[in-house]
GROMACS .gro file of C-alpha atoms in nm:
model
  431
    1MET     CA    1  12.036   9.564  11.027
    2VAL     CA    2  12.056   9.653  10.609
    3PRO     CA    3  11.852   9.361  10.408
    4HIS     CA    4  12.087   9.134  10.181
    5LEU     CA    5  11.964   9.210   9.769
    6ILE     CA    6  11.963   8.858   9.596
    7THR     CA    7  11.913   9.105   9.270
    8ALA     CA    8  12.241   9.264   9.088
    9LEU     CA    9  12.277   9.578   9.204
   10THR     CA   10  12.214   9.680   8.775
   11GLY     CA   11  11.955   9.830   8.566
   12PRO     CA   12  11.645  10.028   8.594
   13ILE     CA   13  11.655  10.015   8.956
   14ASN     CA   14  11.945  10.197   9.002
   15GLU     CA   15  11.911  10.393   8.673
   16LEU     CA   16  11.555  10.504   8.909
   17GLU     CA   17  11.795  10.561   9.245
   18GLN     CA   18  12.037  10.774   9.061
   19ARG     CA   19  11.751  10.989   8.882
   20ILE     CA   20  11.624  11.056   9.214
   21LEU     CA   21  11.894  11.162   9.376
   22GLU     CA   22  12.034  11.361   9.109
   23SER     CA   23  11.697  11.523   9.130
   24MET     CA   24  11.653  11.541   9.539
   25PRO     CA   25  11.586  11.931   9.508
   26ALA     CA   26  11.338  11.893   9.257
   27VAL     CA   27  11.196  11.612   9.400
   28GLU     CA   28  11.146  11.779   9.788
   29ARG     CA   29  11.011  12.068   9.600
   30TRP     CA   30  10.745  11.905   9.402
   31PHE     CA   31  10.656  11.769   9.765
   32ARG     CA   32  10.668  12.042   9.881
   33LEU     CA   33  10.432  12.256   9.646
   34GLU     CA   34  10.220  11.950   9.657
   35TRP     CA   35  10.187  11.988  10.034
   36MET     CA   36  10.077  12.342   9.980
   37GLU     CA   37   9.771  12.205   9.793
   38HIS     CA   38   9.674  11.900   9.969
   39THR     CA   39   9.655  11.850  10.315
   40PRO     CA   40   9.821  11.491  10.413
   41PRO     CA   41   9.654  11.222  10.612
   42PHE     CA   42   9.725  11.241  10.987
   43TYR     CA   43   9.929  10.960  10.976
   44CYS     CA   44   9.977  10.648  10.755
   45SER     CA   45  10.215  10.345  10.634
   46VAL     CA   46  10.303  10.205  10.323
   47ASP     CA   47  10.387   9.831  10.246
   48VAL     CA   48  10.685   9.867   9.970
   49ARG     CA   49  10.822   9.596   9.756
   50ASN     CA   50  11.145   9.634   9.570
   51ALA     CA   51  11.174   9.407   9.302
   52GLY     CA   52  11.525   9.520   9.168
   53PHE     CA   53  11.361   9.621   8.840
   54LYS     CA   54  11.083   9.818   9.047
   55LEU     CA   55  10.990   9.964   9.374
   56ALA     CA   56  10.643  10.005   9.435
   57PRO     CA   57  10.437  10.016   9.711
   58VAL     CA   58  10.165   9.772   9.757
   59ASP     CA   59   9.908   9.892  10.053
   60THR     CA   60   9.822  10.196  10.240
   61ASN     CA   61   9.698  10.204  10.595
   62LEU     CA   62   9.574  10.521  10.720
   63TYR     CA   63   9.517  10.398  11.055
   64PRO     CA   64   9.850  10.174  11.111
   65GLY     CA   65   9.910  10.005  11.377
   66GLY     CA   66  10.293   9.873  11.496
   67TRP     CA   67  10.385  10.174  11.645
   68ASN     CA   68  10.588   9.981  11.887
   69ASN     CA   69  10.821   9.863  11.582
   70LEU     CA   70  10.967  10.161  11.619
   71THR     CA   71  11.265  10.176  11.764
   72PRO     CA   72  11.357  10.449  12.070
   73GLU     CA   73  11.627  10.619  11.821
   74MET     CA   74  11.314  10.691  11.582
   75LEU     CA   75  11.094  10.851  11.883
   76PRO     CA   76  11.226  11.247  11.793
   77LEU     CA   77  11.169  11.216  11.426
   78ALA     CA   78  10.787  11.082  11.539
   79VAL     CA   79  10.703  11.325  11.822
   80GLN     CA   80  10.907  11.598  11.615
   81ALA     CA   81  10.640  11.569  11.336
   82ALA     CA   82  10.352  11.477  11.585
   83MET     CA   83  10.422  11.817  11.721
   84ALA     CA   84  10.376  11.973  11.382
   85ALA     CA   85  10.069  11.774  11.291
   86VAL     CA   86   9.909  11.916  11.581
   87GLU     CA   87  10.032  12.225  11.583
   88LYS     CA   88   9.865  12.267  11.234
   89ILE     CA   89   9.554  12.113  11.315
   90CYS     CA   90   9.463  12.286  11.665
   91PRO     CA   91   9.740  12.473  11.816
   92GLU     CA   92   9.564  12.521  12.142
   93ALA     CA   93   9.527  12.125  12.174
   94LYS     CA   94   9.557  12.038  12.525
   95ASN     CA   95   9.412  11.697  12.606
   96LEU     CA   96   9.407  11.405  12.291
   97LEU     CA   97   9.206  11.069  12.297
   98ILE     CA   98   9.314  10.769  12.135
   99VAL     CA   99   9.029  10.535  11.992
  100PRO     CA  100   9.162  10.166  11.943
  101GLU     CA  101   9.016   9.863  11.752
  102ASN     CA  102   8.765   9.692  11.931
  103GLY     CA  103   8.842   9.349  12.113
  104LYS     CA  104   9.216   9.382  12.050
  105ARG     CA  105   9.390   9.262  12.345
  106SER     CA  106   9.718   9.160  12.194
  107SER     CA  107  10.003   9.251  12.389
  108PHE     CA  108  10.128   9.306  12.025
  109TYR     CA  109   9.880   9.586  11.959
  110LEU     CA  110   9.839   9.756  12.254
  111SER     CA  111  10.233   9.806  12.259
  112ASN     CA  112  10.128   9.972  11.932
  113ILE     CA  113   9.878  10.202  12.129
  114ALA     CA  114  10.135  10.240  12.408
  115GLN     CA  115  10.423  10.393  12.178
  116LEU     CA  116  10.123  10.654  12.037
  117GLN     CA  117  10.039  10.791  12.406
  118ARG     CA  118  10.430  10.816  12.434
  119ILE     CA  119  10.473  11.004  12.133
  120PHE     CA  120  10.189  11.235  12.173
  121ARG     CA  121  10.291  11.277  12.549
  122MET     CA  122  10.674  11.403  12.445
  123ALA     CA  123  10.456  11.608  12.170
  124GLY     CA  124  10.306  11.841  12.484
  125LEU     CA  125   9.952  11.648  12.485
  126ASN     CA  126   9.741  11.493  12.768
  127VAL     CA  127   9.684  11.172  12.646
  128ARG     CA  128   9.434  10.874  12.741
  129VAL     CA  129   9.262  10.605  12.599
  130GLY     CA  130   8.879  10.592  12.536
  131SER     CA  131   8.738  10.260  12.410
  132ILE     CA  132   8.402  10.256  12.187
  133ASP     CA  133   8.425   9.828  12.242
  134PRO     CA  134   8.093   9.793  12.443
  135ASP     CA  135   8.230   9.513  12.647
  136ILE     CA  136   8.469   9.802  12.785
  137LYS     CA  137   8.218   9.963  13.074
  138LYS     CA  138   8.482  10.066  13.309
  139GLN     CA  139   8.844  10.140  13.374
  140THR     CA  140   9.037   9.880  13.277
  141THR     CA  141   9.461   9.844  13.280
  142ILE     CA  142   9.631   9.588  13.126
  143GLN     CA  143   9.952   9.510  13.172
  144ILE     CA  144  10.177   9.443  12.888
  145PRO     CA  145  10.542   9.206  12.894
  146HIS     CA  146  10.843   9.482  12.812
  147ASP     CA  147  10.620   9.780  12.819
  148ASP     CA  148  10.406  10.068  12.971
  149PRO     CA  149  10.063   9.916  13.069
  150VAL     CA  150   9.761  10.071  12.879
  151THR     CA  151   9.450  10.184  13.051
  152LEU     CA  152   9.103  10.151  12.830
  153GLU     CA  153   8.843  10.375  12.932
  154PRO     CA  154   8.434  10.376  12.835
  155VAL     CA  155   8.370  10.695  12.620
  156VAL     CA  156   8.132  10.917  12.707
  157ARG     CA  157   7.930  11.095  12.448
  158GLY     CA  158   7.773  11.461  12.501
  159LYS     CA  159   7.608  11.625  12.250
  160HIS     CA  160   7.849  11.724  12.032
  161ARG     CA  161   8.175  11.559  12.173
  162LEU     CA  162   8.292  11.289  12.278
  163GLY     CA  163   8.523  11.188  12.588
  164LEU     CA  164   8.594  11.033  12.892
  165LYS     CA  165   8.497  11.091  13.229
  166ASN     CA  166   8.644  11.442  13.346
  167PHE     CA  167   8.841  11.389  13.041
  168ASP     CA  168   8.709  11.702  12.747
  169PRO     CA  169   8.968  11.650  12.443
  170CYS     CA  170   9.023  11.921  12.154
  171THR     CA  171   9.141  11.614  11.936
  172ILE     CA  172   9.029  11.223  11.891
  173LEU     CA  173   9.272  11.013  11.701
  174LEU     CA  174   9.138  10.666  11.547
  175ASN     CA  175   9.349  10.389  11.555
  176ASN     CA  176   9.056  10.207  11.452
  177ASP     CA  177   8.995  10.123  11.062
  178LEU     CA  178   8.611  10.119  11.063
  179THR     CA  179   8.606   9.790  10.866
  180ALA     CA  180   8.245   9.729  11.057
  181GLY     CA  181   8.167  10.089  10.956
  182ALA     CA  182   8.115  10.390  11.092
  183PRO     CA  183   7.964  10.370  11.454
  184GLY     CA  184   7.683  10.684  11.524
  185ILE     CA  185   7.871  10.746  11.857
  186LEU     CA  186   8.167  10.903  11.603
  187GLU     CA  187   7.953  11.109  11.400
  188ASP     CA  188   7.817  11.461  11.429
  189LEU     CA  189   8.156  11.587  11.644
  190HIS     CA  190   8.073  11.930  11.516
  191GLU     CA  191   8.314  12.066  11.828
  192GLN     CA  192   8.642  11.824  11.777
  193TYR     CA  193   8.883  11.731  11.541
  194LEU     CA  194   8.872  11.323  11.415
  195LEU     CA  195   9.147  11.234  11.285
  196PRO     CA  196   9.109  11.100  11.019
  197PRO     CA  197   8.804  11.131  10.938
  198LEU     CA  198   8.552  10.885  10.919
  199HIS     CA  199   8.546  10.818  10.518
  200ALA     CA  200   8.894  10.727  10.571
  201GLY     CA  201   8.732  10.447  10.715
  202TRP     CA  202   8.693  10.070  10.498
  203SER     CA  203   8.348  10.143  10.499
  204VAL     CA  204   8.389  10.382  10.239
  205ARG     CA  205   8.779  10.334  10.141
  206ARG     CA  206   8.820  10.130   9.857
  207LYS     CA  207   9.211  10.050   9.774
  208SER     CA  208   9.081  10.070   9.388
  209ARG     CA  209   9.051  10.436   9.430
  210HIS     CA  210   9.349  10.465   9.604
  211PHE     CA  211   9.585  10.338   9.319
  212GLN     CA  212   9.373  10.545   9.069
  213SER     CA  213   9.504  10.842   9.285
  214TYR     CA  214   9.828  10.667   9.340
  215GLU     CA  215   9.890  10.609   8.910
  216ASP     CA  216   9.758  11.001   8.818
  217VAL     CA  217  10.048  11.140   9.098
  218ALA     CA  218  10.301  10.833   8.999
  219LYS     CA  219  10.226  10.972   8.611
  220ARG     CA  220  10.313  11.335   8.733
  221PHE     CA  221  10.628  11.244   8.957
  222GLY     CA  222  10.751  11.019   8.648
  223LYS     CA  223  10.738  11.326   8.374
  224MET     CA  224  10.926  11.542   8.661
  225LEU     CA  225  11.198  11.297   8.661
  226GLY     CA  226  11.166  11.198   8.291
  227ILE     CA  227  11.096  10.857   8.385
  228ASP     CA  228  10.855  10.540   8.287
  229PRO     CA  229  10.605  10.598   8.600
  230TRP     CA  230  10.564  10.183   8.606
  231LEU     CA  231  10.910  10.176   8.754
  232VAL     CA  232  10.705  10.299   9.081
  233ASN     CA  233  10.348  10.209   9.026
  234PRO     CA  234  10.193   9.878   9.044
  235LEU     CA  235   9.951   9.826   8.758
  236PHE     CA  236   9.576   9.761   8.869
  237ASN     CA  237   9.211   9.664   8.777
  238ARG     CA  238   8.917   9.596   8.981
  239CYS     CA  239   8.597   9.376   8.994
  240GLY     CA  240   8.325   9.406   9.153
  241GLU     CA  241   7.977   9.229   9.208
  242LEU     CA  242   8.146   8.923   9.317
  243ASP     CA  243   7.930   8.629   9.477
  244PHE     CA  244   8.179   8.393   9.612
  245ALA     CA  245   7.942   8.143   9.768
  246LYS     CA  246   7.742   8.133   9.445
  247SER     CA  247   8.049   8.132   9.207
  248GLU     CA  248   7.924   8.405   9.040
  249GLY     CA  249   8.145   8.702   8.841
  250LEU     CA  250   8.405   8.483   8.830
  251ASP     CA  251   8.409   8.529   8.463
  252CYS     CA  252   8.473   8.903   8.514
  253LEU     CA  253   8.750   8.861   8.739
  254ARG     CA  254   8.929   8.600   8.499
  255ALA     CA  255   8.883   8.862   8.193
  256ASN     CA  256   9.015   9.087   8.435
  257VAL     CA  257   9.342   8.887   8.587
  258ASP     CA  258   9.422   8.787   8.219
  259ALA     CA  259   9.390   9.175   8.060
  260LEU     CA  260   9.596   9.272   8.370
  261MET     CA  261   9.857   8.960   8.312
  262ALA     CA  262   9.860   9.037   7.936
  263LYS     CA  263   9.983   9.447   8.026
  264ILE     CA  264  10.267   9.289   8.286
  265ARG     CA  265  10.401   9.059   8.003
  266ARG     CA  266  10.427   9.340   7.768
  267LYS     CA  267  10.625   9.584   8.071
  268TYR     CA  268  10.846   9.315   8.088
  269LYS     CA  269  10.951   9.217   7.778
  270GLU     CA  270  10.995   9.569   7.721
  271TYR     CA  271  11.321   9.606   7.991
  272GLY     CA  272  11.410   9.212   7.992
  273ILE     CA  273  11.268   9.074   8.259
  274ASN     CA  274  11.275   8.729   8.268
  275GLU     CA  275  11.077   8.684   8.606
  276LYS     CA  276  10.711   8.519   8.560
  277PRO     CA  277  10.459   8.816   8.613
  278PHE     CA  278  10.191   8.741   8.858
  279VAL     CA  279   9.916   8.898   9.017
  280VAL     CA  280   9.731   8.957   9.374
  281VAL     CA  281   9.379   8.930   9.377
  282LYS     CA  282   9.264   9.074   9.740
  283ALA     CA  283   8.980   9.267   9.889
  284ASP     CA  284   8.892   9.613   9.757
  285TYR     CA  285   8.887   9.732  10.109
  286GLY     CA  286   8.951   9.611  10.450
  287SER     CA  287   9.327   9.538  10.638
  288GLU     CA  288   9.529   9.315  10.761
  289GLY     CA  289   9.598   9.099  10.447
  290MET     CA  290   9.291   8.859  10.519
  291GLY     CA  291   9.140   8.752  10.157
  292ILE     CA  292   9.434   8.757   9.955
  293MET     CA  293   9.519   8.527   9.660
  294THR     CA  294   9.845   8.506   9.466
  295VAL     CA  295   9.732   8.425   9.086
  296ARG     CA  296  10.066   8.282   8.853
  297ASP     CA  297   9.800   8.206   8.575
  298VAL     CA  298   9.462   8.219   8.503
  299LYS     CA  299   9.426   7.863   8.591
  300ASP     CA  300   9.493   7.924   8.945
  301LEU     CA  301   9.110   8.098   8.967
  302ASP     CA  302   8.976   7.744   8.902
  303GLN     CA  303   9.030   7.703   9.312
  304ILE     CA  304   8.804   7.951   9.380
  305ARG     CA  305   8.504   7.716   9.194
  306ASP     CA  306   8.633   7.446   9.394
  307ARG     CA  307   8.619   7.637   9.762
  308PRO     CA  308   8.363   7.518   9.977
  309LYS     CA  309   8.022   7.727   9.950
  310ASN     CA  310   8.000   7.783  10.311
  311LYS     CA  311   8.382   7.937  10.357
  312PRO     CA  312   8.375   8.213  10.128
  313PRO     CA  313   8.688   8.471  10.152
  314VAL     CA  314   8.598   8.758  10.409
  315VAL     CA  315   8.761   9.054  10.542
  316LYS     CA  316   8.789   9.108  10.954
  317GLY     CA  317   8.514   9.116  11.103
  318GLY     CA  318   8.370   8.807  10.871
  319LYS     CA  319   8.245   9.036  10.586
  320ALA     CA  320   8.194   8.850  10.293
  321ILE     CA  321   8.419   8.997   9.972
  322THR     CA  322   8.211   9.150   9.686
  323ASP     CA  323   8.429   9.370   9.517
  324VAL     CA  324   8.863   9.270   9.483
  325ILE     CA  325   9.145   9.488   9.360
  326ILE     CA  326   9.383   9.277   9.084
  327GLN     CA  327   9.701   9.396   9.141
  328GLU     CA  328  10.016   9.377   8.946
  329GLY     CA  329  10.235   9.170   9.177
  330VAL     CA  330  10.568   9.322   9.277
  331LEU     CA  331  10.857   9.072   9.382
  332THR     CA  332  11.063   9.133   9.689
  333ALA     CA  333  11.428   9.100   9.587
  334GLU     CA  334  11.524   9.135   9.984
  335ARG     CA  335  11.680   8.957  10.252
  336ILE     CA  336  11.688   8.940  10.615
  337ASN     CA  337  11.917   8.631  10.731
  338ASP     CA  338  11.763   8.415  10.414
  339ALA     CA  339  11.378   8.503  10.447
  340VAL     CA  340  11.178   8.721  10.269
  341ALA     CA  341  11.174   9.081  10.331
  342GLU     CA  342  10.944   9.417  10.254
  343PRO     CA  343  10.998   9.767  10.392
  344VAL     CA  344  10.720   9.938  10.592
  345VAL     CA  345  10.783  10.340  10.545
  346TYR     CA  346  10.580  10.476  10.837
  347MET     CA  347  10.463  10.865  10.821
  348MET     CA  348  10.318  11.136  11.046
  349ASP     CA  349  10.172  11.499  10.879
  350ARG     CA  350  10.424  11.551  10.584
  351TYR     CA  351  10.707  11.347  10.722
  352VAL     CA  352  10.885  10.994  10.722
  353VAL     CA  353  10.931  10.938  11.056
  354GLY     CA  354  11.048  10.565  11.075
  355GLY     CA  355  10.987  10.200  10.955
  356PHE     CA  356  11.095   9.841  10.954
  357TYR     CA  357  11.120   9.545  10.774
  358ARG     CA  358  10.832   9.309  10.774
  359VAL     CA  359  11.003   8.956  10.725
  360HIS     CA  360  10.825   8.587  10.657
  361ALA     CA  361  11.080   8.296  10.680
  362ASP     CA  362  10.767   8.055  10.517
  363ARG     CA  363  10.682   8.315  10.227
  364GLY     CA  364  10.789   8.309   9.881
  365ILE     CA  365  10.919   8.628   9.682
  366ASP     CA  366  10.570   8.662   9.543
  367GLU     CA  367  10.373   8.637   9.819
  368ASN     CA  368  10.174   8.832  10.076
  369LEU     CA  369  10.433   8.908  10.420
  370ASN     CA  370  10.142   9.046  10.626
  371ALA     CA  371  10.063   8.686  10.754
  372PRO     CA  372  10.088   8.526  11.101
  373GLY     CA  373  10.435   8.441  11.131
  374ALA     CA  374  10.594   8.760  10.995
  375VAL     CA  375  10.876   8.913  11.255
  376TYR     CA  376  10.975   9.303  11.198
  377VAL     CA  377  11.329   9.441  11.195
  378PRO     CA  378  11.360   9.812  11.219
  379LEU     CA  379  11.490   9.957  10.913
  380ALA     CA  380  11.789  10.223  10.931
  381PHE     CA  381  11.616  10.532  10.923
  382ALA     CA  382  11.684  10.472  11.340
  383GLU     CA  383  12.035  10.633  11.196
  384SER     CA  384  11.848  10.994  11.168
  385THR     CA  385  12.141  11.148  11.158
  386ARG     CA  386  12.277  10.990  10.830
  387LEU     CA  387  12.138  11.155  10.502
  388PRO     CA  388  12.102  11.075  10.169
  389GLN     CA  389  12.423  11.084   9.974
  390PRO     CA  390  12.391  11.179   9.616
  391GLY     CA  391  12.761  11.101   9.488
  392GLN     CA  392  12.739  10.741   9.589
  393LYS     CA  393  12.745  10.473   9.348
  394PRO     CA  394  12.400  10.305   9.305
  395GLY     CA  395  12.263  10.010   9.527
  396ALA     CA  396  12.608  10.065   9.746
  397SER     CA  397  12.479  10.291  10.001
  398ALA     CA  398  12.231  10.198  10.253
  399PRO     CA  399  12.057  10.533  10.320
  400ASN     CA  400  12.041  10.639   9.979
  401ARG     CA  401  11.792  10.320   9.942
  402PHE     CA  402  11.602  10.432  10.214
  403TYR     CA  403  11.575  10.783  10.094
  404MET     CA  404  11.358  10.601   9.793
  405TYR     CA  405  11.157  10.421  10.027
  406GLY     CA  406  11.036  10.731  10.185
  407VAL     CA  407  10.981  10.878   9.845
  408ILE     CA  408  10.798  10.609   9.718
  409GLY     CA  409  10.616  10.605  10.124
  410ARG     CA  410  10.524  10.982  10.058
  411LEU     CA  411  10.405  10.932   9.707
  412ALA     CA  412  10.156  10.682   9.855
  413MET     CA  413  10.047  10.927  10.156
  414LEU     CA  414  10.042  11.256   9.829
  415ALA     CA  415   9.791  10.978   9.688
  416ALA     CA  416   9.560  10.924   9.983
  417SER     CA  417   9.523  11.306  10.029
  418TYR     CA  418   9.404  11.302   9.706
  419GLU     CA  419   9.168  11.002   9.754
  420LEU     CA  420   9.035  11.143  10.079
  421GLU     CA  421   8.950  11.466   9.903
  422ALA     CA  422   8.744  11.294   9.672
  423THR     CA  423   8.592  11.083   9.896
  424ASP     CA  424   8.483  11.392  10.132
  425PRO     CA  425   8.149  11.410  10.179
  426ALA     CA  426   8.152  11.770  10.195
  427ALA     CA  427   8.275  11.765   9.871
  428GLU     CA  428   8.010  11.521   9.760
  429THR     CA  429   8.202  11.397   9.414
  430TYR     CA  430   8.263  11.025   9.455
  431ASP     CA  431   8.055  10.757   9.374
   0.00000   0.00000   0.00000
């Protein structure tokens, strides 16, 4: 299903599409050289927003769920990418252990785990699911509607290895974003590959650091293409040391929101954009769209002061938000059946393997769509034989637009590789 773009198919987004398509050999060579110098995250997903005048990532998840949203047609690409990734990391790998989120028993999430098992089994590995949830004390099989059952088993920790009873994996794949911190049971695994590494978890990771890396990538990419990096980059600020329960640090928040809104207005004026600018204030760590607030005017922040003091905003696991990223809001001009939609690009190793549209009928074009009530529609990446068509008129070809999504996704993945290098405890270079 192809989205309906309600914006006119003219202006910056089409110029950007044309420039990228005309420069495809240079773009692919640029990525190839980057991956020679930098290691991509093992897997990731990127939320992309297409405003009609800019195309930019708004979130990068290094522990993506939602693999069950990839259609069967996308599976061969994922399997090939999994083979390449495993061969690079541990060519002799025989067994792989998936460690899921604690406490998540929804059929949707477990279907995601079942899909990961399917992908890696087809890639030639014995795959089992080992839970670090203390509530899993014995082998537990959970039936899933319309999917294979998932069997959770309690992990067994040795001196330097993690596994299951009678199962010794070479590689451990985390599908747990470690918002609550890295548990000791996952530390000091000197003789196994842990993917992604512990410092990719939200106990260490910060969105502001990621988007600083992305800004650097976008500038270099823009220089290579001869385009304004803003067309692919959401501006941002950061504000720390907030205490929402005591209304402390809100002056810093107001000042940063005001400054960012002024920057966006200048860009809108430069490009003749008549939309009302906005920013999104969200926790600098954590996932699942929690703790998000859309700000269209600095006065909107007054509602924070009016919030009940016993109900401060939190991220997953109930952790209080003390640091926020203030991100340029990127409208979405895409619709599926009149509902607002945004593409989500899925990657493994350095390859785009598929994606889907996150669609929300009850949200506006300037609101977060990663919220209860969202539904998922597969992207046309399923038609893997349909390659980009450089000679097509901009905006006329779905494969061309999807190729652009993949370029933006890979830019975000490259930024994540920069970010992980900078936060690697072995490097000791981050603050």
